[in-house]
Amino acid sequence: MSDRLQVVEGDITRQQVDAIVNAANTTLLGGGGVDGAIHRAAGPELLEECRKLNGCPTGQAKITRGYHLPAKSVIHTVGPVWRDGRHGEDELLASCYRSCFALVAKHGIRTVAFPSISTGAYGFPMERAARIAVTEAKDFLGRDRSVEKVILVCFGKSAYETHLAAVKEICG
Ligand code: AR6
């Protein structure tokens, strides 16, 4: 289990995987944070393809090519904006991970890297988000034997430690 679920500290745009996940907004037309970094690294062709997707609702996901990224595909998902935790935020964030994993399975993707969706501009508490990410990744890896690696890419040491703790708590 734990060899198929990895936590690393780093920049998701540098990951050598089949697909990386983008924490986008409902327009899918780019933004700041990891979204901005992915669009910069992929090049303008990514925005051209995104324009044809007509956006994406919160909790869902859409896939594009990766263009100049090392990753062949980008899975764009839209996390919930944190309000107070009583507006379906947990379920919407879990739904992001499930929607991404559904695309992973559908497209025969074997290695996928996720950023910590919603924990930047959207303000979702990271510990709580990390537990949801790890729970969904563990469930998916238990169901799908063809996926070799799910990498949770943490931006900074504190994010890394938070995610490691969630893996220890949930995966033992
Ligand atoms: N690699 C990995 N993780 C990163 C990187 C990177 N290069 N850059 C930032 N992070 P955010 P959100 C981490 O704000 O909260 C955008 O403008 C960051 O430290 O990128 O889902 C979109 O267009 C944080 O832990 O996404 C939306 O409007 C995590 O990625 C909005 O922000 C997510 O932070 C989405 O907000």
mmCIF file of C-alpha atoms and ligand atoms in Angstrom:
data_model
loop_
_atom_site.group_PDB
_atom_site.id
_atom_site.type_symbol
_atom_site.label_atom_id
_atom_site.label_comp_id
_atom_site.label_asym_id
_atom_site.label_seq_id
_atom_site.Cartn_x
_atom_site.Cartn_y
_atom_site.Cartn_z
ATOM 1 C CA MET A 1 0.000 0.000 0.000
ATOM 2 C CA SER A 2 2.412 2.687 1.162
ATOM 3 C CA ASP A 3 4.772 2.076 -1.769
ATOM 4 C CA ARG A 4 1.916 2.952 -4.154
ATOM 5 C CA LEU A 5 0.957 6.061 -2.151
ATOM 6 C CA GLN A 6 3.801 8.530 -1.827
ATOM 7 C CA VAL A 7 4.141 11.918 -0.203
ATOM 8 C CA VAL A 8 6.823 14.185 -1.633
ATOM 9 C CA GLU A 9 7.803 17.798 -1.110
ATOM 10 C CA GLY A 10 8.200 19.741 -4.341
ATOM 11 C CA ASP A 11 6.757 21.423 -7.403
ATOM 12 C CA ILE A 12 4.054 19.441 -9.163
ATOM 13 C CA THR A 13 5.024 20.809 -12.585
ATOM 14 C CA ARG A 14 8.315 18.876 -12.333
ATOM 15 C CA GLN A 15 6.800 15.482 -11.603
ATOM 16 C CA GLN A 16 7.618 12.708 -14.071
ATOM 17 C CA VAL A 17 4.223 11.022 -14.057
ATOM 18 C CA ASP A 18 1.526 10.194 -16.611
ATOM 19 C CA ALA A 19 -0.821 12.868 -15.246
ATOM 20 C CA ILE A 20 -0.764 15.753 -12.806
ATOM 21 C CA VAL A 21 -3.846 17.241 -11.188
ATOM 22 C CA ASN A 22 -4.548 20.969 -11.325
ATOM 23 C CA ALA A 23 -6.427 22.788 -8.544
ATOM 24 C CA ALA A 24 -8.364 25.044 -10.907
ATOM 25 C CA ASN A 25 -11.432 27.277 -10.684
ATOM 26 C CA THR A 26 -14.790 26.771 -12.418
ATOM 27 C CA THR A 27 -13.745 28.754 -15.503
ATOM 28 C CA LEU A 28 -10.722 26.471 -16.167
ATOM 29 C CA LEU A 29 -9.104 29.550 -17.677
ATOM 30 C CA GLY A 30 -6.124 29.735 -15.342
ATOM 31 C CA GLY A 31 -5.366 31.578 -12.129
ATOM 32 C CA GLY A 32 -2.704 31.840 -9.450
ATOM 33 C CA GLY A 33 -1.108 29.208 -7.215
ATOM 34 C CA VAL A 34 -0.620 25.760 -8.673
ATOM 35 C CA ASP A 35 -2.985 26.592 -11.561
ATOM 36 C CA GLY A 36 -0.744 29.463 -12.668
ATOM 37 C CA ALA A 37 2.385 27.326 -12.322
ATOM 38 C CA ILE A 38 0.875 24.525 -14.414
ATOM 39 C CA HIS A 39 -0.266 26.877 -17.186
ATOM 40 C CA ARG A 40 3.155 28.563 -17.276
ATOM 41 C CA ALA A 41 4.974 25.241 -17.493
ATOM 42 C CA ALA A 42 2.577 23.692 -20.025
ATOM 43 C CA GLY A 43 2.545 26.699 -22.360
ATOM 44 C CA PRO A 44 -0.296 28.588 -24.069
ATOM 45 C CA GLU A 45 -1.632 25.486 -25.823
ATOM 46 C CA LEU A 46 -3.067 24.353 -22.489
ATOM 47 C CA LEU A 47 -5.245 27.465 -22.195
ATOM 48 C CA GLU A 48 -6.391 26.977 -25.807
ATOM 49 C CA GLU A 49 -7.607 23.471 -24.984
ATOM 50 C CA CYS A 50 -9.161 24.607 -21.697
ATOM 51 C CA ARG A 51 -11.211 27.245 -23.522
ATOM 52 C CA LYS A 52 -13.048 24.443 -25.331
ATOM 53 C CA LEU A 53 -14.108 22.706 -22.105
ATOM 54 C CA ASN A 54 -16.737 25.269 -21.015
ATOM 55 C CA GLY A 55 -15.567 25.270 -17.421
ATOM 56 C CA CYS A 56 -16.053 22.658 -14.730
ATOM 57 C CA PRO A 57 -18.377 22.515 -11.706
ATOM 58 C CA THR A 58 -16.958 22.322 -8.174
ATOM 59 C CA GLY A 59 -16.199 18.726 -7.187
ATOM 60 C CA GLN A 60 -15.819 17.504 -10.769
ATOM 61 C CA ALA A 61 -12.822 17.061 -13.106
ATOM 62 C CA LYS A 62 -11.846 17.332 -16.773
ATOM 63 C CA ILE A 63 -8.743 16.120 -18.591
ATOM 64 C CA THR A 64 -6.450 17.778 -21.149
ATOM 65 C CA ARG A 65 -3.055 17.104 -22.659
ATOM 66 C CA GLY A 66 0.069 18.265 -20.794
ATOM 67 C CA TYR A 67 1.859 19.979 -23.700
ATOM 68 C CA HIS A 68 5.305 21.138 -22.482
ATOM 69 C CA LEU A 69 4.955 19.490 -19.072
ATOM 70 C CA PRO A 70 6.760 16.211 -18.362
ATOM 71 C CA ALA A 71 3.278 14.786 -17.639
ATOM 72 C CA LYS A 72 1.297 13.685 -20.700
ATOM 73 C CA SER A 73 -2.051 14.760 -19.209
ATOM 74 C CA VAL A 74 -3.465 17.327 -16.820
ATOM 75 C CA ILE A 75 -6.598 16.547 -14.825
ATOM 76 C CA HIS A 76 -8.264 19.817 -13.865
ATOM 77 C CA THR A 77 -10.485 19.716 -10.812
ATOM 78 C CA VAL A 78 -12.266 22.455 -8.898
ATOM 79 C CA GLY A 79 -12.066 22.286 -5.136
ATOM 80 C CA PRO A 80 -14.576 23.909 -2.767
ATOM 81 C CA VAL A 81 -13.984 27.337 -1.286
ATOM 82 C CA TRP A 82 -13.758 26.852 2.489
ATOM 83 C CA ARG A 83 -16.483 28.660 4.437
ATOM 84 C CA ASP A 84 -16.905 27.044 7.837
ATOM 85 C CA GLY A 85 -16.927 23.327 7.134
ATOM 86 C CA ARG A 86 -20.736 23.176 7.281
ATOM 87 C CA HIS A 87 -21.407 23.820 3.627
ATOM 88 C CA GLY A 88 -20.497 20.433 2.172
ATOM 89 C CA GLU A 89 -16.796 21.282 1.860
ATOM 90 C CA ASP A 90 -15.563 17.825 2.966
ATOM 91 C CA GLU A 91 -17.852 15.983 0.553
ATOM 92 C CA LEU A 92 -16.994 18.318 -2.338
ATOM 93 C CA LEU A 93 -13.274 17.879 -1.740
ATOM 94 C CA ALA A 94 -13.674 14.071 -1.593
ATOM 95 C CA SER A 95 -15.659 14.328 -4.816
ATOM 96 C CA CYS A 96 -12.698 16.112 -6.487
ATOM 97 C CA TYR A 97 -10.403 13.203 -5.657
ATOM 98 C CA ARG A 98 -12.995 10.628 -6.775
ATOM 99 C CA SER A 99 -13.633 12.460 -10.051
ATOM 100 C CA CYS A 100 -9.892 12.613 -10.738
ATOM 101 C CA PHE A 101 -9.487 8.904 -9.958
ATOM 102 C CA ALA A 102 -12.408 8.078 -12.277
ATOM 103 C CA LEU A 103 -10.497 9.818 -15.105
ATOM 104 C CA VAL A 104 -7.279 8.044 -14.093
ATOM 105 C CA ALA A 105 -9.047 4.677 -14.449
ATOM 106 C CA LYS A 106 -10.843 5.654 -17.666
ATOM 107 C CA HIS A 107 -7.660 6.825 -19.398
ATOM 108 C CA GLY A 108 -5.394 4.008 -18.245
ATOM 109 C CA ILE A 109 -3.159 6.410 -16.317
ATOM 110 C CA ARG A 110 -0.642 4.502 -14.176
ATOM 111 C CA THR A 111 1.046 7.302 -12.254
ATOM 112 C CA VAL A 112 -0.658 10.477 -11.036
ATOM 113 C CA ALA A 113 0.415 13.407 -8.856
ATOM 114 C CA PHE A 114 -1.951 15.623 -6.849
ATOM 115 C CA PRO A 115 -1.421 19.018 -5.241
ATOM 116 C CA SER A 116 -3.225 19.717 -1.971
ATOM 117 C CA ILE A 117 -6.503 20.824 -3.571
ATOM 118 C CA SER A 118 -8.307 23.831 -1.990
ATOM 119 C CA THR A 119 -5.638 24.491 0.679
ATOM 120 C CA GLY A 120 -4.224 27.665 -0.888
ATOM 121 C CA ALA A 121 -6.444 30.469 -2.158
ATOM 122 C CA TYR A 122 -9.563 28.462 -1.259
ATOM 123 C CA GLY A 123 -8.602 28.271 2.430
ATOM 124 C CA PHE A 124 -9.419 24.636 3.275
ATOM 125 C CA PRO A 125 -7.586 23.656 6.510
ATOM 126 C CA MET A 126 -4.658 21.520 5.424
ATOM 127 C CA GLU A 127 -4.842 18.792 8.072
ATOM 128 C CA ARG A 128 -8.466 18.156 7.277
ATOM 129 C CA ALA A 129 -7.811 18.262 3.516
ATOM 130 C CA ALA A 130 -4.839 15.895 3.865
ATOM 131 C CA ARG A 131 -6.993 13.307 5.660
ATOM 132 C CA ILE A 132 -9.536 13.454 2.833
ATOM 133 C CA ALA A 133 -6.801 13.158 0.164
ATOM 134 C CA VAL A 134 -5.212 10.154 1.874
ATOM 135 C CA THR A 135 -8.561 8.429 2.533
ATOM 136 C CA GLU A 136 -9.630 8.751 -1.107
ATOM 137 C CA ALA A 137 -6.222 7.682 -2.465
ATOM 138 C CA LYS A 138 -6.161 4.651 -0.182
ATOM 139 C CA ASP A 139 -9.695 3.626 -1.211
ATOM 140 C CA PHE A 140 -8.899 3.998 -4.883
ATOM 141 C CA LEU A 141 -5.612 2.079 -4.707
ATOM 142 C CA GLY A 142 -7.424 -0.701 -2.863
ATOM 143 C CA ARG A 143 -9.985 -0.939 -5.680
ATOM 144 C CA ASP A 144 -7.739 -0.386 -8.705
ATOM 145 C CA ARG A 145 -4.733 -2.663 -9.061
ATOM 146 C CA SER A 146 -3.507 -1.204 -12.372
ATOM 147 C CA VAL A 147 -2.474 2.155 -10.941
ATOM 148 C CA GLU A 148 1.154 2.030 -9.847
ATOM 149 C CA LYS A 149 1.613 5.286 -8.023
ATOM 150 C CA VAL A 150 -0.359 8.133 -6.480
ATOM 151 C CA ILE A 151 1.898 10.979 -5.378
ATOM 152 C CA LEU A 152 0.726 13.719 -3.037
ATOM 153 C CA VAL A 153 2.966 16.662 -3.882
ATOM 154 C CA CYS A 154 3.394 19.044 -0.962
ATOM 155 C CA PHE A 155 4.493 22.621 -1.405
ATOM 156 C CA GLY A 156 6.799 23.272 1.553
ATOM 157 C CA LYS A 157 7.960 21.362 4.604
ATOM 158 C CA SER A 158 4.932 22.004 6.785
ATOM 159 C CA ALA A 159 2.558 20.678 4.072
ATOM 160 C CA TYR A 160 4.829 17.657 3.696
ATOM 161 C CA GLU A 161 4.760 16.895 7.425
ATOM 162 C CA THR A 162 0.990 17.312 7.586
ATOM 163 C CA HIS A 163 0.510 14.813 4.765
ATOM 164 C CA LEU A 164 2.978 12.305 6.208
ATOM 165 C CA ALA A 165 1.079 12.427 9.497
ATOM 166 C CA ALA A 166 -2.216 11.797 7.673
ATOM 167 C CA VAL A 167 -0.717 8.766 5.894
ATOM 168 C CA LYS A 168 0.561 7.360 9.197
ATOM 169 C CA GLU A 169 -2.822 7.915 10.834
ATOM 170 C CA ILE A 170 -4.913 6.454 8.009
ATOM 171 C CA CYS A 171 -2.632 3.830 6.437
ATOM 172 C CA GLY A 172 -0.821 2.768 9.600
HETATM 173 N N1 AR6 B 1 3.312 22.521 -6.830
HETATM 174 C C1 AR6 B 1 2.621 21.903 -5.836
HETATM 175 N N2 AR6 B 1 1.772 22.538 -5.004
HETATM 176 C C2 AR6 B 1 1.653 23.880 -5.161
HETATM 177 C C3 AR6 B 1 2.339 24.606 -6.169
HETATM 178 C C4 AR6 B 1 3.205 23.864 -7.022
HETATM 179 N N3 AR6 B 1 3.899 24.463 -8.009
HETATM 180 N N4 AR6 B 1 1.987 25.919 -6.066
HETATM 181 C C5 AR6 B 1 1.121 26.008 -5.035
HETATM 182 N N5 AR6 B 1 0.923 24.790 -4.479
HETATM 183 P P1 AR6 B 1 -3.930 26.945 -4.742
HETATM 184 P P2 AR6 B 1 -6.764 26.243 -4.313
HETATM 185 C C6 AR6 B 1 0.055 24.400 -3.344
HETATM 186 O O1 AR6 B 1 -4.134 28.298 -4.207
HETATM 187 O O2 AR6 B 1 -6.652 26.530 -2.864
HETATM 188 C C7 AR6 B 1 -6.086 29.420 -8.295
HETATM 189 O O3 AR6 B 1 -5.935 30.754 -8.593
HETATM 190 C C8 AR6 B 1 -0.343 25.486 -2.367
HETATM 191 O O4 AR6 B 1 0.666 25.696 -1.396
HETATM 192 O O5 AR6 B 1 -3.093 26.751 -5.938
HETATM 193 O O6 AR6 B 1 -7.471 24.991 -4.753
HETATM 194 C C9 AR6 B 1 -7.167 28.728 -9.098
HETATM 195 O O7 AR6 B 1 -7.310 29.296 -10.379
HETATM 196 C C10 AR6 B 1 -1.589 24.875 -1.759
HETATM 197 O O8 AR6 B 1 -1.278 23.982 -0.684
HETATM 198 O O9 AR6 B 1 -5.356 26.216 -5.095
HETATM 199 C C11 AR6 B 1 -8.376 28.939 -8.250
HETATM 200 O O10 AR6 B 1 -8.958 30.207 -8.471
HETATM 201 C C12 AR6 B 1 -2.185 24.044 -2.885
HETATM 202 O O11 AR6 B 1 -1.163 23.970 -3.892
HETATM 203 C C13 AR6 B 1 -7.843 28.880 -6.847
HETATM 204 O O12 AR6 B 1 -6.477 29.288 -6.947
HETATM 205 C C14 AR6 B 1 -3.444 24.625 -3.510
HETATM 206 O O13 AR6 B 1 -3.344 26.042 -3.559
HETATM 207 C C15 AR6 B 1 -7.871 27.486 -6.295
HETATM 208 O O14 AR6 B 1 -7.490 27.489 -4.959
#
